[in-house]
Amino acid sequence: MALWRIRATVDDRPGYLSVLTASLALRSVNILAVQVHTTEGGAVDDFLVDAPNTMTEAELHAAITRGRGRDAFVVRAEAQGLADQPTRALALAGRLVHDPDSLGEALVTLLDATEARWRPEGTVVLHGFDEERMTLIDPAGGTYEVLRPAPAFTPAEYARAQALVEVSGALVRRTAEQTTLLLPDGAELLIRAATGDDVEGVRRLHARSSAQTRRHRYLGVAQVPSDARLRRMLEPATGLTLLAVLADPESGEERVVAMANLLAEGDLGEVALLVEDSWQRRGIGTALLRRLIAAARRMNASAVVAHTGADNVAMLRTLRRFGVAGRDDRDGALLSVTLPIGGTGRRPATDETPAASG
């Protein structure tokens, strides 16, 4: 038996697909996978089939014609074609996570295209697709022009390609948000957005932090949060979590030394900090808080609020550096500090200013 890929258009009417499959079955052609693409000209059916070794391309075309298929495209297939389309797309998305610069290659693989040409920004005016060409905006700048002489591109394939581009765009934005923080003593920390893969590193951050630091962060509770809660904190549904990471130049192993959380609800954001004891008073808390406030502004928040103990002098000192128009609300030992972020406050202190502990 031999693998073939078949694509044919049939009238989008009840029973027409069964006529085509019956015609193939009469020639001992076994259908392994099928996808249906809706187009203005009818339903485009994409089959992966197993046909007798003696069967020729011309005989397959004849079977398709007898099954009321038209505009048929027939080509020999490889074993990797057995992977279904969702699995294939997820694998390519995973590849982009590890290699963000491989978008062009991923598009070629996703679409079984001949090539993907990158064009500089401004050289391609219209984006979309026709039968042989698909143009997609590169999130890093410019445009990808994807070429495939046959079969013709379909709206479903364009939607898949757009989804892959969106994954690439998210990765590009995350990479762009990474910055290096140079401390007064010459130490360098990477400031980046957290992901679900950081649970272990953040758990170790909590374990190395003193009970007092954890109580300051969690308003009187010194217990290390569960992995499930840490995961929710690292990837909030509405908000952002930033980490300050020290990378070992030899092994490349990362050590998380600080975490900053932003939860956004409506036009108000809530912020919180946790800085490992040995890294406090070195400007890290101030640097992280500045970036959270900028992120809240991009989310159209009008203010951020931080809840802290009235005895958390370090945190209060850090908050006071971000403008003079804030409001303090006290409830026993709990103090809530609200900072407007409309751009009217004074410039915060530099990254070298002492940071909060939590």
Coordinates of C-alpha atoms in Angstrom, one line a residue:
M1 CA 0.0 0.0 0.0
A2 CA 1.1 3.6 -0.7
L3 CA 0.3 6.9 1.0
W4 CA -1.3 9.7 -1.1
R5 CA -2.6 13.1 -0.3
I6 CA -5.8 14.1 -2.2
R7 CA -7.5 17.4 -2.3
A8 CA -10.7 17.9 -4.3
T9 CA -13.7 20.2 -4.3
V10 CA -17.2 18.8 -4.0
D11 CA -20.6 20.6 -4.0
D12 CA -21.5 21.5 -0.4
R13 CA -24.7 19.4 -0.5
P14 CA -25.9 16.4 1.6
G15 CA -24.4 13.1 0.4
Y16 CA -21.8 14.5 -2.0
L17 CA -18.9 13.7 0.3
S18 CA -20.1 10.1 0.7
V19 CA -20.3 9.7 -3.1
L20 CA -16.6 10.6 -3.3
T21 CA -15.5 8.4 -0.4
A22 CA -17.6 5.5 -1.9
S23 CA -15.8 5.9 -5.3
L24 CA -12.4 5.7 -3.6
A25 CA -13.5 2.7 -1.5
L26 CA -14.5 0.8 -4.7
R27 CA -10.8 1.1 -5.8
S28 CA -9.6 -0.3 -2.3
V29 CA -8.5 3.2 -1.3
N30 CA -8.5 3.5 2.5
I31 CA -9.1 7.0 4.0
L32 CA -6.8 7.6 7.0
A33 CA -7.6 11.2 7.7
V34 CA -9.9 13.9 6.3
Q35 CA -10.2 17.7 6.7
V36 CA -13.0 19.8 5.2
H37 CA -12.2 23.4 4.1
T38 CA -15.3 25.6 3.4
T39 CA -14.8 27.9 0.4
E40 CA -17.1 30.0 -1.8
G41 CA -16.7 27.4 -4.6
G42 CA -17.8 24.5 -2.4
A43 CA -16.3 22.2 0.2
V44 CA -12.6 21.4 -0.3
D45 CA -11.9 17.9 1.1
D46 CA -8.4 17.1 2.0
F47 CA -7.7 13.3 2.4
L48 CA -4.7 11.3 3.4
V49 CA -5.3 7.9 1.9
D50 CA -3.6 4.5 1.7
A51 CA -4.0 3.1 -1.9
P52 CA -2.8 -0.2 -3.5
N53 CA 0.8 0.0 -4.7
T54 CA -0.2 -0.7 -8.2
M55 CA -2.6 2.3 -8.3
T56 CA -1.4 5.3 -10.4
E57 CA -2.0 9.0 -10.0
A58 CA -4.2 8.9 -13.1
E59 CA -6.4 6.2 -11.6
L60 CA -6.8 8.2 -8.5
H61 CA -7.9 11.2 -10.5
A62 CA -10.4 9.0 -12.4
A63 CA -11.9 7.7 -9.1
I64 CA -12.2 11.3 -7.8
T65 CA -14.0 12.4 -11.0
R66 CA -16.4 9.5 -10.8
G67 CA -17.1 10.5 -7.2
R68 CA -18.1 14.0 -8.4
G69 CA -14.9 15.6 -7.2
R70 CA -13.4 18.4 -9.2
D71 CA -10.2 20.5 -9.3
A72 CA -8.4 17.5 -7.8
F73 CA -4.8 17.7 -6.5
V74 CA -3.1 14.3 -6.0
V75 CA 0.5 13.8 -4.7
R76 CA 2.4 11.1 -2.9
A77 CA 2.6 11.6 0.9
E78 CA 5.1 10.7 3.6
A79 CA 4.5 8.9 6.8
Q80 CA 4.7 12.1 8.8
G81 CA 1.4 13.1 7.1
L82 CA -0.3 10.7 9.5
A83 CA -0.1 13.3 12.2
D84 CA -3.5 15.1 12.4
Q85 CA -3.6 18.9 11.8
P86 CA -4.1 20.0 15.5
T87 CA -1.2 17.9 16.6
R88 CA 1.0 19.3 13.8
A89 CA 0.0 22.9 14.6
L90 CA 0.7 22.4 18.4
A91 CA 4.1 20.9 17.6
L92 CA 5.0 23.9 15.5
A93 CA 3.8 26.3 18.2
G94 CA 6.1 24.4 20.6
R95 CA 8.9 24.8 18.2
L96 CA 8.4 28.6 18.1
V97 CA 8.6 28.7 21.9
H98 CA 12.1 27.2 21.7
D99 CA 13.1 29.0 18.5
P100 CA 11.2 32.3 18.0
D101 CA 13.1 33.0 14.8
S102 CA 11.8 29.9 13.0
L103 CA 8.4 31.4 12.0
G104 CA 9.1 31.2 8.3
E105 CA 10.1 27.6 8.5
A106 CA 7.1 26.8 10.6
L107 CA 4.7 28.4 8.1
V108 CA 6.2 26.3 5.3
T109 CA 5.7 23.2 7.3
L110 CA 2.2 24.1 8.4
L111 CA 1.0 24.9 4.9
D112 CA 3.1 22.3 3.0
A113 CA 4.4 25.4 1.1
T114 CA 7.3 25.6 -1.4
E115 CA 8.9 28.5 0.4
A116 CA 8.4 31.5 2.7
R117 CA 10.1 34.8 1.6
W118 CA 10.6 37.6 4.1
R119 CA 9.9 41.1 2.8
P120 CA 11.0 44.3 4.5
E121 CA 8.4 46.5 6.1
G122 CA 6.6 48.8 3.6
T123 CA 7.3 46.6 0.5
V124 CA 4.0 44.6 0.8
V125 CA 0.9 46.7 1.0
L126 CA -1.9 44.1 1.0
H127 CA -2.1 41.1 3.3
G128 CA -4.2 38.1 2.7
F129 CA -4.1 35.2 0.3
D130 CA -5.0 34.0 -3.2
E131 CA -4.6 30.6 -4.8
E132 CA -0.8 30.5 -4.8
R133 CA 0.3 33.2 -2.4
M134 CA -0.3 34.1 1.2
T135 CA 1.1 37.2 2.9
L136 CA 1.3 37.5 6.7
I137 CA 2.7 40.2 8.9
D138 CA 5.9 39.2 10.7
P139 CA 5.5 40.3 14.4
A140 CA 9.2 41.1 14.5
G141 CA 8.8 43.5 11.5
G142 CA 8.2 43.0 7.8
T143 CA 6.1 40.4 6.0
Y144 CA 6.3 36.8 5.1
E145 CA 5.2 35.8 1.6
V146 CA 4.3 32.1 1.5
L147 CA 4.2 30.4 -1.9
R148 CA 2.6 27.2 -2.9
P149 CA 1.7 26.5 -6.6
A150 CA -0.8 23.8 -5.8
P151 CA -3.3 23.1 -4.3
A152 CA -4.9 26.5 -3.8
F153 CA -4.8 28.1 -0.4
T154 CA -8.1 28.0 1.6
P155 CA -9.6 30.3 4.2
A156 CA -9.1 27.6 6.8
E157 CA -5.4 27.5 6.1
Y158 CA -5.1 31.2 6.3
A159 CA -6.8 31.2 9.7
R160 CA -4.3 28.5 10.9
A161 CA -1.4 30.5 9.6
Q162 CA -2.7 33.6 11.4
A163 CA -3.0 31.7 14.6
L164 CA 0.6 30.6 14.3
V165 CA 1.7 34.2 13.7
E166 CA -0.2 35.3 16.8
V167 CA 1.8 32.7 18.9
S168 CA 5.0 34.2 17.4
G169 CA 3.8 37.7 18.2
A170 CA 3.2 36.8 21.8
L171 CA 6.7 35.4 22.0
V172 CA 8.2 38.5 20.3
R173 CA 6.4 40.7 22.8
R174 CA 7.6 38.6 25.7
T175 CA 11.2 38.8 24.5
A176 CA 10.9 42.5 24.0
E177 CA 9.8 43.0 27.6
Q178 CA 13.0 41.3 28.8
T179 CA 15.6 43.8 30.1
T180 CA 18.8 43.7 32.0
L181 CA 19.0 45.4 35.3
L182 CA 22.5 46.5 36.3
L183 CA 22.9 46.9 40.1
P184 CA 25.4 49.4 41.8
D185 CA 27.7 46.5 42.8
G186 CA 27.9 45.3 39.1
A187 CA 25.6 42.4 39.4
E188 CA 23.2 41.9 36.4
L189 CA 19.7 40.6 36.7
L190 CA 17.3 39.7 33.9
I191 CA 13.8 41.2 34.3
R192 CA 11.3 39.1 32.3
A193 CA 7.7 37.9 32.3
A194 CA 7.0 34.8 34.3
T195 CA 5.6 31.6 32.7
G196 CA 4.2 28.4 34.2
D197 CA 7.6 26.8 33.8
D198 CA 8.9 29.1 36.6
V199 CA 7.0 27.3 39.5
E200 CA 10.1 25.5 40.8
G201 CA 12.3 28.6 40.7
V202 CA 9.6 30.7 42.5
R203 CA 9.1 28.0 45.1
R204 CA 12.8 28.1 45.8
L205 CA 12.6 31.9 46.1
H206 CA 10.0 31.5 48.8
A207 CA 12.0 28.8 50.6
R208 CA 15.1 31.0 50.7
S209 CA 13.1 34.1 51.9
S210 CA 12.7 34.6 55.6
A211 CA 9.4 34.0 57.4
Q212 CA 9.2 37.8 58.0
T213 CA 9.6 38.6 54.3
R214 CA 6.9 36.1 53.4
R215 CA 4.6 37.6 56.1
H216 CA 5.1 41.0 54.6
R217 CA 4.3 39.7 51.1
Y218 CA 1.2 37.6 52.1
L219 CA -0.1 40.0 54.8
G220 CA 0.8 38.0 57.9
V221 CA 1.0 34.5 56.4
A222 CA 4.5 33.0 56.4
Q223 CA 3.6 29.7 54.7
V224 CA 4.9 29.0 51.2
P225 CA 2.0 29.0 48.8
S226 CA 1.0 25.7 47.1
D227 CA 2.3 25.0 43.6
A228 CA -1.3 25.5 42.3
R229 CA -1.5 28.9 43.7
L230 CA 2.0 29.8 42.5
R231 CA 1.0 28.7 39.0
R232 CA -2.0 31.0 39.1
M233 CA 0.2 33.9 40.3
L234 CA 2.7 33.3 37.6
E235 CA 0.1 33.3 34.8
P236 CA -2.7 35.5 35.9
A237 CA -5.8 35.7 33.7
T238 CA -5.8 39.5 33.8
G239 CA -2.4 40.9 34.7
L240 CA 1.3 40.3 34.6
T241 CA 4.0 38.7 36.8
L242 CA 7.6 39.8 36.4
L243 CA 10.7 38.0 37.7
A244 CA 14.2 39.2 38.5
V245 CA 16.5 36.4 37.6
L246 CA 20.2 35.8 38.2
A247 CA 21.8 33.6 35.5
D248 CA 24.9 31.5 36.2
P249 CA 27.3 32.5 33.3
E250 CA 28.8 29.0 33.2
S251 CA 25.9 26.6 33.6
G252 CA 23.2 29.0 32.5
E253 CA 21.1 27.9 35.4
E254 CA 18.6 30.6 36.6
R255 CA 18.0 31.7 40.2
V256 CA 14.8 33.8 40.8
V257 CA 15.6 36.5 43.4
A258 CA 12.5 38.6 43.2
M259 CA 8.9 38.4 42.0
A260 CA 6.4 41.2 41.2
N261 CA 2.7 40.6 40.6
L262 CA 0.1 42.8 38.9
L263 CA -3.6 41.8 38.9
A264 CA -5.9 44.0 36.8
E265 CA -9.6 44.4 37.4
G266 CA -11.5 47.1 35.5
D267 CA -9.5 50.3 35.8
L268 CA -7.7 49.3 39.0
G269 CA -4.5 47.2 39.3
E270 CA -3.2 45.5 42.4
V271 CA 0.5 45.1 42.9
A272 CA 2.7 43.1 45.3
L273 CA 6.4 42.4 45.6
L274 CA 8.6 39.7 47.0
V275 CA 12.4 40.2 47.1
E276 CA 14.8 37.6 48.6
D277 CA 16.4 38.9 51.8
S278 CA 19.9 38.9 50.6
W279 CA 18.9 41.0 47.5
Q280 CA 16.9 43.6 49.4
R281 CA 17.8 47.3 49.5
R282 CA 19.5 47.1 46.1
G283 CA 16.9 48.8 43.8
I284 CA 15.2 45.6 42.6
G285 CA 11.8 46.3 44.1
T286 CA 11.7 49.8 42.7
A287 CA 12.7 48.6 39.2
L288 CA 10.0 45.9 39.2
L289 CA 7.3 48.2 40.5
R290 CA 8.1 50.8 37.9
R291 CA 7.6 48.2 35.2
L292 CA 4.3 47.0 36.7
I293 CA 3.0 50.5 36.8
A294 CA 3.9 50.9 33.1
A295 CA 2.1 47.6 32.3
A296 CA -1.0 48.8 34.2
R297 CA -1.0 51.9 32.2
R298 CA -0.9 49.9 29.0
M299 CA -3.9 47.9 30.3
N300 CA -5.8 51.3 30.7
A301 CA -5.8 51.2 34.5
S302 CA -6.1 54.6 36.2
A303 CA -4.5 53.5 39.5
V304 CA -2.7 50.7 41.2
V305 CA -3.2 49.7 44.9
A306 CA -0.7 47.9 47.1
H307 CA -1.8 46.2 50.4
T308 CA 0.9 46.0 53.0
G309 CA 1.4 45.8 56.7
A310 CA 1.8 49.2 58.4
D311 CA 5.1 48.0 59.8
N312 CA 6.5 47.1 56.4
V313 CA 8.7 50.2 56.2
A314 CA 10.7 49.1 53.2
M315 CA 7.6 48.5 51.1
L316 CA 6.1 51.8 52.1
R317 CA 9.3 53.6 51.3
T318 CA 9.3 52.1 47.8
L319 CA 5.7 53.1 47.2
R320 CA 6.3 56.7 48.3
R321 CA 8.8 57.1 45.4
F322 CA 6.0 56.9 42.9
G323 CA 4.3 60.2 43.0
V324 CA 2.7 62.4 45.7
A325 CA -1.0 62.0 44.8
G326 CA -1.5 58.6 46.3
R327 CA -4.1 57.8 49.0
D328 CA -3.6 55.6 52.1
D329 CA -6.4 53.6 53.7
R330 CA -5.8 51.9 57.0
D331 CA -7.7 49.0 58.5
G332 CA -6.0 48.0 61.7
A333 CA -2.5 46.8 60.8
L334 CA -3.3 46.7 57.1
L335 CA -2.5 49.7 54.9
S336 CA -3.7 50.1 51.3
V337 CA -1.8 52.6 49.2
T338 CA -3.4 53.7 46.0
L339 CA -1.2 55.4 43.3
P340 CA -2.7 57.2 40.3
I341 CA -0.9 56.3 37.1
G342 CA -2.3 59.0 34.8
G343 CA 1.2 60.4 34.3
T344 CA 0.8 63.3 36.8
G345 CA 3.1 62.1 39.6
R346 CA 6.7 63.0 39.9
R347 CA 9.4 60.7 38.4
P348 CA 10.2 57.7 40.6
A349 CA 13.6 57.2 42.0
T350 CA 16.3 55.4 40.0
D351 CA 16.8 51.6 40.1
E352 CA 19.7 52.1 42.6
T353 CA 17.2 53.2 45.3
P354 CA 16.7 50.7 48.1
A355 CA 14.0 48.2 47.3
A356 CA 11.1 46.7 49.3
S357 CA 11.3 43.3 50.9
G358 CA 7.8 42.1 50.0

